[in-house]
XYZ file of C-alpha atoms in Angstrom:
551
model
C -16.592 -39.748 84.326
C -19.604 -42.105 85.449
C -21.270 -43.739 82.327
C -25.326 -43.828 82.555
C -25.240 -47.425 82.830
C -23.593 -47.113 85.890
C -25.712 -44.706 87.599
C -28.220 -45.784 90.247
C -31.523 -45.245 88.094
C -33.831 -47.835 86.925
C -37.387 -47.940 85.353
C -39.912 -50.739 85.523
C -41.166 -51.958 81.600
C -43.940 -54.134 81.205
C -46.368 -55.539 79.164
C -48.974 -55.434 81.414
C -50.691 -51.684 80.856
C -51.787 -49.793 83.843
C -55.332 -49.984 84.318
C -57.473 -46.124 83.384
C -60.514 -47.205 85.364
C -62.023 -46.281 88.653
C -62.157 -48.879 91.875
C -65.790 -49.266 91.431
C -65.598 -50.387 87.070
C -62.681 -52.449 88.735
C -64.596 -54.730 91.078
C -67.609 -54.681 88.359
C -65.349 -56.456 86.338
C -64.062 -58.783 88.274
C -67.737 -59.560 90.225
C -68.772 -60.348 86.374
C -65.788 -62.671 86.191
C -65.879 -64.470 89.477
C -69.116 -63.463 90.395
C -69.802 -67.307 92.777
C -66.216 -66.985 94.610
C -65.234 -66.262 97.945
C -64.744 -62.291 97.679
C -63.965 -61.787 101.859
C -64.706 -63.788 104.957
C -64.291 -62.255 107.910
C -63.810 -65.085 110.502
C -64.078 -63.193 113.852
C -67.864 -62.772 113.153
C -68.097 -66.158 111.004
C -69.788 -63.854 107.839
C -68.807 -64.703 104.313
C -69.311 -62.997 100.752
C -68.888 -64.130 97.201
C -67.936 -61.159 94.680
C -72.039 -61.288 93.957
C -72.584 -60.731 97.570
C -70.086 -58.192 98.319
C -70.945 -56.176 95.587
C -74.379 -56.664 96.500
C -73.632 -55.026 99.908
C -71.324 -52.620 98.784
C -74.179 -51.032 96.318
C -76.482 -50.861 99.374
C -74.257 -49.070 102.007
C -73.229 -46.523 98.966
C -76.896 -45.778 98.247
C -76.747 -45.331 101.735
C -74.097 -42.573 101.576
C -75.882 -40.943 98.621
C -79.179 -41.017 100.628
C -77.171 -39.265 103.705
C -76.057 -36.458 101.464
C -72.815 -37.605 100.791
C -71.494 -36.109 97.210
C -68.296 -36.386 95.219
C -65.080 -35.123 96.971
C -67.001 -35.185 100.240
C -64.467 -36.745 103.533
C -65.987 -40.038 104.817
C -63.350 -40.918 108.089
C -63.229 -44.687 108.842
C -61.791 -45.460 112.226
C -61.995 -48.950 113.482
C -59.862 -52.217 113.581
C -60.423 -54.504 110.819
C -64.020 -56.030 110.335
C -65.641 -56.737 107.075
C -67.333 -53.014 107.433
C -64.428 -51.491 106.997
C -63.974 -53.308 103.571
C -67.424 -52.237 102.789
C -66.556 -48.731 103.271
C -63.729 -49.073 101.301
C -65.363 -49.740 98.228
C -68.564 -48.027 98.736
C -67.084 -44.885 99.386
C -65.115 -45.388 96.214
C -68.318 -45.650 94.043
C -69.920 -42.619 94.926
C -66.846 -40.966 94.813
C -66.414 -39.993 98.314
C -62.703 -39.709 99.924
C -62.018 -41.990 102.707
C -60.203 -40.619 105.394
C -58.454 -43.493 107.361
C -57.768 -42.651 110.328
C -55.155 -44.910 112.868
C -57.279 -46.970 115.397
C -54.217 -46.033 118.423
C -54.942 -42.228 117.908
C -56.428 -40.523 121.041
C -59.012 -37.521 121.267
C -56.575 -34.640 120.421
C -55.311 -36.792 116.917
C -58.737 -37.508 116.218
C -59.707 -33.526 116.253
C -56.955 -33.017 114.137
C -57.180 -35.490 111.313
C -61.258 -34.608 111.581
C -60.744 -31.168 111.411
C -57.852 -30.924 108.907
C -59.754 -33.267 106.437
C -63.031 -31.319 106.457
C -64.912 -34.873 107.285
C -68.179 -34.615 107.067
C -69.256 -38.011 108.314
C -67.294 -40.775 110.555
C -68.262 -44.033 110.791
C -66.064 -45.892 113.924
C -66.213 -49.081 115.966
C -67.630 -48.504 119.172
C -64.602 -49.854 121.433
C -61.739 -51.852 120.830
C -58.523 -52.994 123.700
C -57.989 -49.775 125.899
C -59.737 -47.543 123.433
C -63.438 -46.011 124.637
C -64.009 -44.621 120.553
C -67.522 -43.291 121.333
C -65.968 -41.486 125.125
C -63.346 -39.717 122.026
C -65.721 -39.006 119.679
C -68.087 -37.307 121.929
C -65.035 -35.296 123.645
C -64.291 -34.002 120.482
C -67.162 -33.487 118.474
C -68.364 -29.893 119.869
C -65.071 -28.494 118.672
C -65.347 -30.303 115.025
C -68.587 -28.791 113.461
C -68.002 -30.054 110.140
C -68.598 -33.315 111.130
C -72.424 -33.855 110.632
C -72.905 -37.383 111.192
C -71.186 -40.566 113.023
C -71.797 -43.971 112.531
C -70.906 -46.798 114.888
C -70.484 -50.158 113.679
C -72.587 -52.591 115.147
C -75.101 -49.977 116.317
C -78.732 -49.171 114.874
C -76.793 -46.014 113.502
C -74.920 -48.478 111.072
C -77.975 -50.514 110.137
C -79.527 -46.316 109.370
C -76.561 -45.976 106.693
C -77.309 -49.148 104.746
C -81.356 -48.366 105.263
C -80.787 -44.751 104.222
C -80.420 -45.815 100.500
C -83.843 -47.505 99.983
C -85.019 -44.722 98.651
C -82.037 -44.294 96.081
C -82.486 -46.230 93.242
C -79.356 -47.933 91.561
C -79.663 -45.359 88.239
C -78.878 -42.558 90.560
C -75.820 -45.073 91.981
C -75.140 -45.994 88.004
C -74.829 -41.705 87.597
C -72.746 -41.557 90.393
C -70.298 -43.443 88.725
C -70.230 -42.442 85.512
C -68.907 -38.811 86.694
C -66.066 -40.396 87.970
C -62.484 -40.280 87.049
C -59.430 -42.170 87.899
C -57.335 -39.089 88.837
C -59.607 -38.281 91.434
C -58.867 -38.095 94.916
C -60.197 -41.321 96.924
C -58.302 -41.774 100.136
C -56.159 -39.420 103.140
C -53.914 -41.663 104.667
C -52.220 -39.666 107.916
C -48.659 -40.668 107.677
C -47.178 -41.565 111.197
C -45.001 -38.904 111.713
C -42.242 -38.692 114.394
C -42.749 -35.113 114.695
C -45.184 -32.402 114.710
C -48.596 -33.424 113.254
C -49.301 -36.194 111.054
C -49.224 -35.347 106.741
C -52.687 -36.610 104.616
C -50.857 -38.543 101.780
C -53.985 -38.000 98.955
C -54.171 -40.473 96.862
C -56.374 -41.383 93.596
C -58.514 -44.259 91.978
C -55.059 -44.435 89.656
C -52.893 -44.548 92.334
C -53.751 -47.168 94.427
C -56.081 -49.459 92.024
C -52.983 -49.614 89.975
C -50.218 -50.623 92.797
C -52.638 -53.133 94.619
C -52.861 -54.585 91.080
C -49.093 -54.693 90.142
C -48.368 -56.154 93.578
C -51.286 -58.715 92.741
C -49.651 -59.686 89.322
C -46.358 -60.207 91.166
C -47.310 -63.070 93.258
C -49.252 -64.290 90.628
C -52.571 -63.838 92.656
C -55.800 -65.669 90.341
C -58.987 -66.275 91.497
C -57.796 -69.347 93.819
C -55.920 -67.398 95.600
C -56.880 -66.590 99.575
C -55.256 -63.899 101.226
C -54.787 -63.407 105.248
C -54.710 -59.943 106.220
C -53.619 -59.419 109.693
C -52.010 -56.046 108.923
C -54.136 -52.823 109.404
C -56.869 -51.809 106.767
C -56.384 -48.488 107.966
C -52.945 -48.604 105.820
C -52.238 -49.072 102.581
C -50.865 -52.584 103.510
C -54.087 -53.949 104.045
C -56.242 -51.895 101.923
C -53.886 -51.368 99.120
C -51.522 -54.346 98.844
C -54.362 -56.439 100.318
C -58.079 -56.051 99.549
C -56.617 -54.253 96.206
C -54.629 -56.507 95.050
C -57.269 -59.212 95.656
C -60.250 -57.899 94.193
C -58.518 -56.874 91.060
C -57.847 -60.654 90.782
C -60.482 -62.516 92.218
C -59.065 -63.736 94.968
C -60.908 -63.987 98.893
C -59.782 -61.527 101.575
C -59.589 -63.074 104.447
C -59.762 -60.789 108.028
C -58.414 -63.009 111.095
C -58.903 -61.182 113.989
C -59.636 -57.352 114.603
C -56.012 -56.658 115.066
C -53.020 -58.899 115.338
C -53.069 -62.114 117.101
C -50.427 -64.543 115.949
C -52.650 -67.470 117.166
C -55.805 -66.186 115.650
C -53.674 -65.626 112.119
C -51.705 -69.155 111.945
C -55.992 -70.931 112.974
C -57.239 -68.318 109.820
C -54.576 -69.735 107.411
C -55.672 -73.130 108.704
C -58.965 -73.476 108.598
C -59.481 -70.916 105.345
C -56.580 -72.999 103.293
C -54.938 -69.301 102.706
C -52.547 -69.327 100.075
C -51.065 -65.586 101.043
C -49.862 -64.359 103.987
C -48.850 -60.938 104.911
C -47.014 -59.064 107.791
C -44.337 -56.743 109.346
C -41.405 -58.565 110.308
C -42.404 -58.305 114.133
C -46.078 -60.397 113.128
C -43.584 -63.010 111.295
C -41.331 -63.062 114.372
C -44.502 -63.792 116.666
C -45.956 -66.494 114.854
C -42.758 -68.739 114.334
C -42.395 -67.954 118.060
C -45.963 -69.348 119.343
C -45.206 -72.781 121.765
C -47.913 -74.636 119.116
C -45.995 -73.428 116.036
C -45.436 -76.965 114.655
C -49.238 -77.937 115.349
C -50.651 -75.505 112.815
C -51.203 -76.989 108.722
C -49.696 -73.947 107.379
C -49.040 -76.076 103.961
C -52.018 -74.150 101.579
C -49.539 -71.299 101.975
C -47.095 -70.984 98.935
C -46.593 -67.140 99.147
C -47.335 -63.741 100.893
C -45.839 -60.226 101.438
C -43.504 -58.835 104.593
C -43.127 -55.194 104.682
C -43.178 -51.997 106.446
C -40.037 -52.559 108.207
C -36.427 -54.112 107.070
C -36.846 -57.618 107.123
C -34.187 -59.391 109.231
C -32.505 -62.245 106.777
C -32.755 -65.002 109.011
C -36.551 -64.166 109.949
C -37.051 -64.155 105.954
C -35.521 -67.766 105.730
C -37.476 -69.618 108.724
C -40.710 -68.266 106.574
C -39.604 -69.203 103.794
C -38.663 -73.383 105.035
C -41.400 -73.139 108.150
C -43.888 -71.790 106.814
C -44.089 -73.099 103.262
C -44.021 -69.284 101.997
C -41.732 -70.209 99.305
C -42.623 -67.503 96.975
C -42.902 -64.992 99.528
C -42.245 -61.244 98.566
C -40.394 -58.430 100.702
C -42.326 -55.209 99.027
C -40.540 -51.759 100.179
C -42.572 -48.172 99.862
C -44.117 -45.705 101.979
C -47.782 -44.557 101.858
C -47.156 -41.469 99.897
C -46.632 -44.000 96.956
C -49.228 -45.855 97.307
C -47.087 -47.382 98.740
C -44.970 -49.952 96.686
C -42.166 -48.717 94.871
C -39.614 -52.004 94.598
C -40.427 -55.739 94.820
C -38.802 -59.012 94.492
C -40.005 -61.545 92.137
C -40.902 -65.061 92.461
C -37.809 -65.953 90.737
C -35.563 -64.576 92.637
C -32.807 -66.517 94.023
C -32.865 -66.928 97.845
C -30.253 -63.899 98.279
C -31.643 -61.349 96.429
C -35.596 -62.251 98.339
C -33.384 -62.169 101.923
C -30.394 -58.875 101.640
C -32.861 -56.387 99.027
C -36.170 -55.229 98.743
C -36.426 -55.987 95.027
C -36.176 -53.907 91.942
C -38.250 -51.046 90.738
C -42.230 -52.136 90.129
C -43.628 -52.004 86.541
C -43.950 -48.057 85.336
C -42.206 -46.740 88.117
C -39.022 -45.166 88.072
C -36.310 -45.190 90.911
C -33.101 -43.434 91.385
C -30.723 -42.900 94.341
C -28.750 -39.270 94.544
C -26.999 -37.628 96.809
C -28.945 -36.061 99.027
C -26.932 -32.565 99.418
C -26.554 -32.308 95.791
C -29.333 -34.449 94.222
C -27.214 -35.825 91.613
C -27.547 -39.573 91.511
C -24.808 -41.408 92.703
C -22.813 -44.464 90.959
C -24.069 -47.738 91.524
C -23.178 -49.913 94.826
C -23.048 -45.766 96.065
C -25.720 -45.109 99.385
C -27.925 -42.382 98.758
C -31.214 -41.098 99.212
C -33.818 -43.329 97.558
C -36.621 -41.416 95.447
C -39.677 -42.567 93.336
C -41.498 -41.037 90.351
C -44.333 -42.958 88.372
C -48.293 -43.608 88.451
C -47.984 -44.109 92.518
C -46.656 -40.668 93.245
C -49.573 -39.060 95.675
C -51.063 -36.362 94.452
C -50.118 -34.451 97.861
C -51.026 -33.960 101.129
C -53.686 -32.589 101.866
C -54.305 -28.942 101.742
C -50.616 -28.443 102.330
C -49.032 -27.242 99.565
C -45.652 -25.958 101.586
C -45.143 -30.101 102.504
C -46.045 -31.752 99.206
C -43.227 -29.326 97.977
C -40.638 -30.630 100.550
C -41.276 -34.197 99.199
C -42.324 -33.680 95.614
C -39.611 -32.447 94.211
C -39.714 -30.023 90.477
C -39.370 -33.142 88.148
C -42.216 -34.911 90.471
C -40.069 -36.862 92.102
C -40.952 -38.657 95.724
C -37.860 -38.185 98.141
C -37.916 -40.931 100.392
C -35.876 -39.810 103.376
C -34.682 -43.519 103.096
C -30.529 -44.534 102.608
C -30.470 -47.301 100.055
C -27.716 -48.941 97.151
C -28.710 -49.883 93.932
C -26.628 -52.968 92.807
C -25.548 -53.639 88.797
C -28.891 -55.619 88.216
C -31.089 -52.745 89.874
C -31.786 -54.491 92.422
C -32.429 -51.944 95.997
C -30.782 -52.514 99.625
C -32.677 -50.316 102.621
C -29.205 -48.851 104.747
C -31.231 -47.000 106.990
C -33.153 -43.504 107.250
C -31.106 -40.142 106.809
C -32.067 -39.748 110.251
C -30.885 -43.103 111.372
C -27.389 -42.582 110.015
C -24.978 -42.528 112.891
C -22.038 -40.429 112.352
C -19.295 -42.142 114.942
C -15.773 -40.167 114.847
C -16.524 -38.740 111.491
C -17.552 -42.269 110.094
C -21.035 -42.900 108.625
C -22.819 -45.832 110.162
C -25.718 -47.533 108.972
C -27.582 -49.436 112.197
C -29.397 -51.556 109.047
C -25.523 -53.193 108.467
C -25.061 -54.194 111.828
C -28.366 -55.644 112.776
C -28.488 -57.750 110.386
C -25.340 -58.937 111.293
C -26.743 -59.369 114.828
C -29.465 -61.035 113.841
C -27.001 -64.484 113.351
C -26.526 -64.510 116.946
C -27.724 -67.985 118.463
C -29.793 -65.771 121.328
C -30.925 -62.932 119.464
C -34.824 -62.884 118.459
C -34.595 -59.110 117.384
C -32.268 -56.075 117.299
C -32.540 -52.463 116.649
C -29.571 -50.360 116.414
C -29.622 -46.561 117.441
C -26.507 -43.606 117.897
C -26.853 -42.089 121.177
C -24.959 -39.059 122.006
C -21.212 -39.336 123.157
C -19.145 -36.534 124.116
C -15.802 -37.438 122.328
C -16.927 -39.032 118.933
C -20.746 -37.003 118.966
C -22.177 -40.257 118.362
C -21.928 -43.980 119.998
C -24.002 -46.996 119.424
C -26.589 -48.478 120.961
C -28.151 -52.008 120.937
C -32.032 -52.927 121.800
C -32.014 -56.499 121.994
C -34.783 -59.146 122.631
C -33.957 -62.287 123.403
C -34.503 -65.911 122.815
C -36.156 -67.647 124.904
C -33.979 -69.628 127.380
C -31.308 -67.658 126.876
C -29.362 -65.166 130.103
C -29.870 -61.822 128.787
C -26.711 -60.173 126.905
C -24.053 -57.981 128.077
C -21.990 -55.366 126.280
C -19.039 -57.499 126.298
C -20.980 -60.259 125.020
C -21.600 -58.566 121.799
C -18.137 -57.312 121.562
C -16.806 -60.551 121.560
C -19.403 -61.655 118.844
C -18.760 -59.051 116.947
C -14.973 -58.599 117.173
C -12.847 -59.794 113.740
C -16.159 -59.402 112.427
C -17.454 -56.245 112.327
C -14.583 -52.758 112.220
C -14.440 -51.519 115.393
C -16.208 -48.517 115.114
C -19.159 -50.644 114.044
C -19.201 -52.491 117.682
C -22.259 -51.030 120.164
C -20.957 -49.909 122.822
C -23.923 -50.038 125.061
C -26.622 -53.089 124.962
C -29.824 -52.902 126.025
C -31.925 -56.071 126.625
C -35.967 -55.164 126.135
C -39.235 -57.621 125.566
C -40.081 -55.373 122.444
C -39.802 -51.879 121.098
C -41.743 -48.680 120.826
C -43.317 -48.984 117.769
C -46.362 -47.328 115.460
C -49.534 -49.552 114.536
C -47.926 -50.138 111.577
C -44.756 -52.258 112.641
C -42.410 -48.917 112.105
C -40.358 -48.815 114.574
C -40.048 -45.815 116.626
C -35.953 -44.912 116.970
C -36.805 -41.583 117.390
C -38.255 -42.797 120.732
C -36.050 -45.055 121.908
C -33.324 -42.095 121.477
C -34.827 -40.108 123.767
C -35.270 -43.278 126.137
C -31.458 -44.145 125.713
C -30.701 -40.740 127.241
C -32.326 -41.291 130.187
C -31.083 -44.720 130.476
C -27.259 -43.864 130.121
C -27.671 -40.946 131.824
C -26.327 -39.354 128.671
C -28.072 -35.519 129.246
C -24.705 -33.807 129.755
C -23.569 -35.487 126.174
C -26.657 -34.766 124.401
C -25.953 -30.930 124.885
C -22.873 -31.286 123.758
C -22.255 -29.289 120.091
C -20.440 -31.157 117.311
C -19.497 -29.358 114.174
């Protein structure tokens, strides 16, 4: 019989409470504190704030919103790369209690009627243009079949400068009202998870939600008013507004935006010339910027910590960071939007293992557990199984889709993950891969996670995914993506077989390598293996083994 102790559950104590006020009564605080700081520069455009200033402009553009109309509950869509307006938005929709609907800057026409029309938006304010996208061409394209949508904004336009000059004629008592009939429960933000199938889920989330988990990830790397943080991941997810202009302004510390998306030049000259302190990224961004010809030229030594997320984080990527780039108390955080999104963190303690092979231990107030995801009992410890969440960061659904909050939101309110992960004897988490990753070779369970990382020593290897592609005899085989070093002659299969043999069981081996420049990927660093699947088919010229049936 298993004892408690040695089932996978942990909860997170502290004595830190969790904060019971709204975003807006959170940055009044802190503007009162730190009023003559750096709040946000955004160096693209060369403008700076301190928390005086920001606020200042944040009180204008939400008159502005209450002099368009806009009330409480009302959908305000943001879609745009990352410029100081989209900060502004962030909070000035939050004081008038307006939700923001993010919406992904790589989604086309027929993604943009759907997150439009399934929010009920009212108003959208976007960026003109950015790379191959033509927003204004999309918006007009769609906006005849989206007659909710009453007003759009464009950033940089006269139609912008209209918002802000809208609220002259609101007075700040009618702002002050505003939010006073606020509460913390309420619904703030849609985030439109990145689905691989079907159409994208609005993850809802509250004031409570994410003010509290941009705060908690705050207090872990000891963020204070000195600190700087460089955002090159997406505003448009909770990375950057959550983890990132969250956990700053509930601390004091200066957002700083380097470029409008992610440029690892642009990002190493920010830290530079800003003296960042914090730097965040995917693993891919981290990869990128240790890989630019000028690495060694940049001053990176202001940094002392920073955040890399959204994807497994390769162990020897985590190390280079950690010596190269002076990121000594860097954190790996591991969530997913519909928990606002971190559920497990490492600590600035942490010894050098537990910061490179997990993705920490359960944050403060949250609960984790890992069960067995036929019978939902949780499993021993050391034991994979399917990782869930319950706690203050739990969404409060998606929206207006009862039937899918109910897949994922279980009786007892707990998140299920879809993620494979072991919970060691200190509670500590390891990410094994998706339940949909899982490649089931001859009857044995594979986890690609286990075998990149083991990849990932190879002298010529820069990255790795791992996918099963169908096989006729064992109903699954592996697959290799590989990019390599440069210098290096591209790999073969036999190449990694002889790396990997003594090494690895031989059912572990890939038997097929594939040698790529990068992989198909969402704008948030997720990597698509869904995708690449249906590319490896094609490539092997496995069709005939794909329809076979496996019991």
């Amino acid at each position: 019989m298993t004892t408690p102790e040695a089932l996978s559950y942990s909860s997170g104590t502290s004595q830190t409470p969790l904060l019971g006020d709204t975003i807006g009564d959170n940055l009044a605080r802190t503007v009162a504190r730190y009023g003559d700081r750096d709040a946000l520069v955004d160096v693209p455009s060369g403008r700076r704030w301190t928390y005086r200033e920001l606020d200042a402009a944040v009180d204008e553009l939400a008159r502005g919103l209450l002099g368009r109309g806009i009330a409480a509950g009302d959908r305000v869509g943001i879609w745009s790369p990352n410029c100081a307006e989209w900060t502004l938005l962030q909070y000035a929709t939050a004081k008038v209690g307006a939700v923001l609907v993010n919406v992904n800057p790589a989604y086309r026409s027929h993604e943009l009627a759907y997150v439009v029309k399934q929010s009920g938006m009212r108003m959208l304010v976007s960026a003109i243009a950015h790379k191959t996208s033509d927003y204004r061409g999309m918006v007009e394209e769609v906006r005849g079949d989206c007659p909710e949508l009453g007003e759009v904004v464009y950033i940089g336009e006269g139609s912008w400068q209209d918002l802000v000059g809208a609220g002259s004629s609101v007075g700040p008592e009618a702002l002050a009202a505003r939010m006073a009939g606020l509460g913390a429960d309420d619904p703030i933000n849609i985030q439109y998870t990145s689905g691989t199938t079907g159409f994208p889920k609005g993850a809802t989330l509250s004031h409570h939600n994410i003010l509290n988990n941009g705060m908690f990830v705050g207090e872990l790397v000891g963020y204070t008013e000195a600190d700087r943080v460089c955002l090159p991941v997406p505003f448009y997810h909770c990375f950057g507004m959550v983890m990132g202009n969250l956990a700053a302004t509930s601390h004091g510390a200066c957002m700083v935006i380097p470029a409008p998306s992610f440029d690892p030049a642009a990002t190493l000259k920010a830290v530079e010339a800003e003296r960042c302190t914090s730097l965040y990224g995917v693993p891919t961004m981290f990869i990128a910027e240790l890989g630019l010809a000028d690495f060694g030229s940049y001053d990176l030594s202001s940094l002392r910590t920073g955040i890399m997320a959204g994807s497994p984080c390769p162990v020897e990527v985590m190390k280079r960071v950690i010596a190269e780039m002076h990121m000594s108390e860097v954190a790996i955080c591991y969530g997913m939007t519909e928990t606002s999104p971190v559920s497990t963190m490492t600590r600035v303690d942490d010894d050098l293992a537990r910061r490179t092979e997990t993705v920490g231990r359960v944050m403060p107030h949250l609960e984790v557990k890992v069960v067995d995801p036929v019978t939902g009992r949780t499993v021993p410890r050391r034991e994979p199984g399917e990782l869930c969440t319950r706690g203050y960061s739990v969404m409060l659904g998606y929206w207006e889709q009862a039937d899918k909050t109910a897949e994922a939101i279980d009786a007892a309110r707990w998140m299920h993950t879809g993620d494979l992960a072991t919970m060691d004897d200190a509670g500590y988490l390891s990410i094994v891969g998706r339940i949909k990753d899982m490649v089931i070779r001859g009857g044995e369970n594979v986890y690609p996670r286990e075998i990149e990382e083991f990849l990932y020593t190879h002298p010529a290897i820069a990255d790795v995914q791992v996918i099963g592609v169908p096989d006729a005899k064992y109903g699954e085989e592996l697959m290799a993506w590989v990019v390599m070093k440069p210098g290096h002659d591209p790999l073969t299969a036999e190449g990694v077989r002889e790396f990997c043999s003594g090494q690895l069981a031989h059912y572990k081996i890939p038997r097929y390598v594939h040698v790529v420049d990068g992989f198909p990927m969402t704008v948030t660093g997720k990597i698509r293996k869904v995708e690449m699947r249906a590319q490896a088919v094609e490539i092997l010229g496995l069709q005939d083994a794909a329809g076979v049936r496996h019991a």
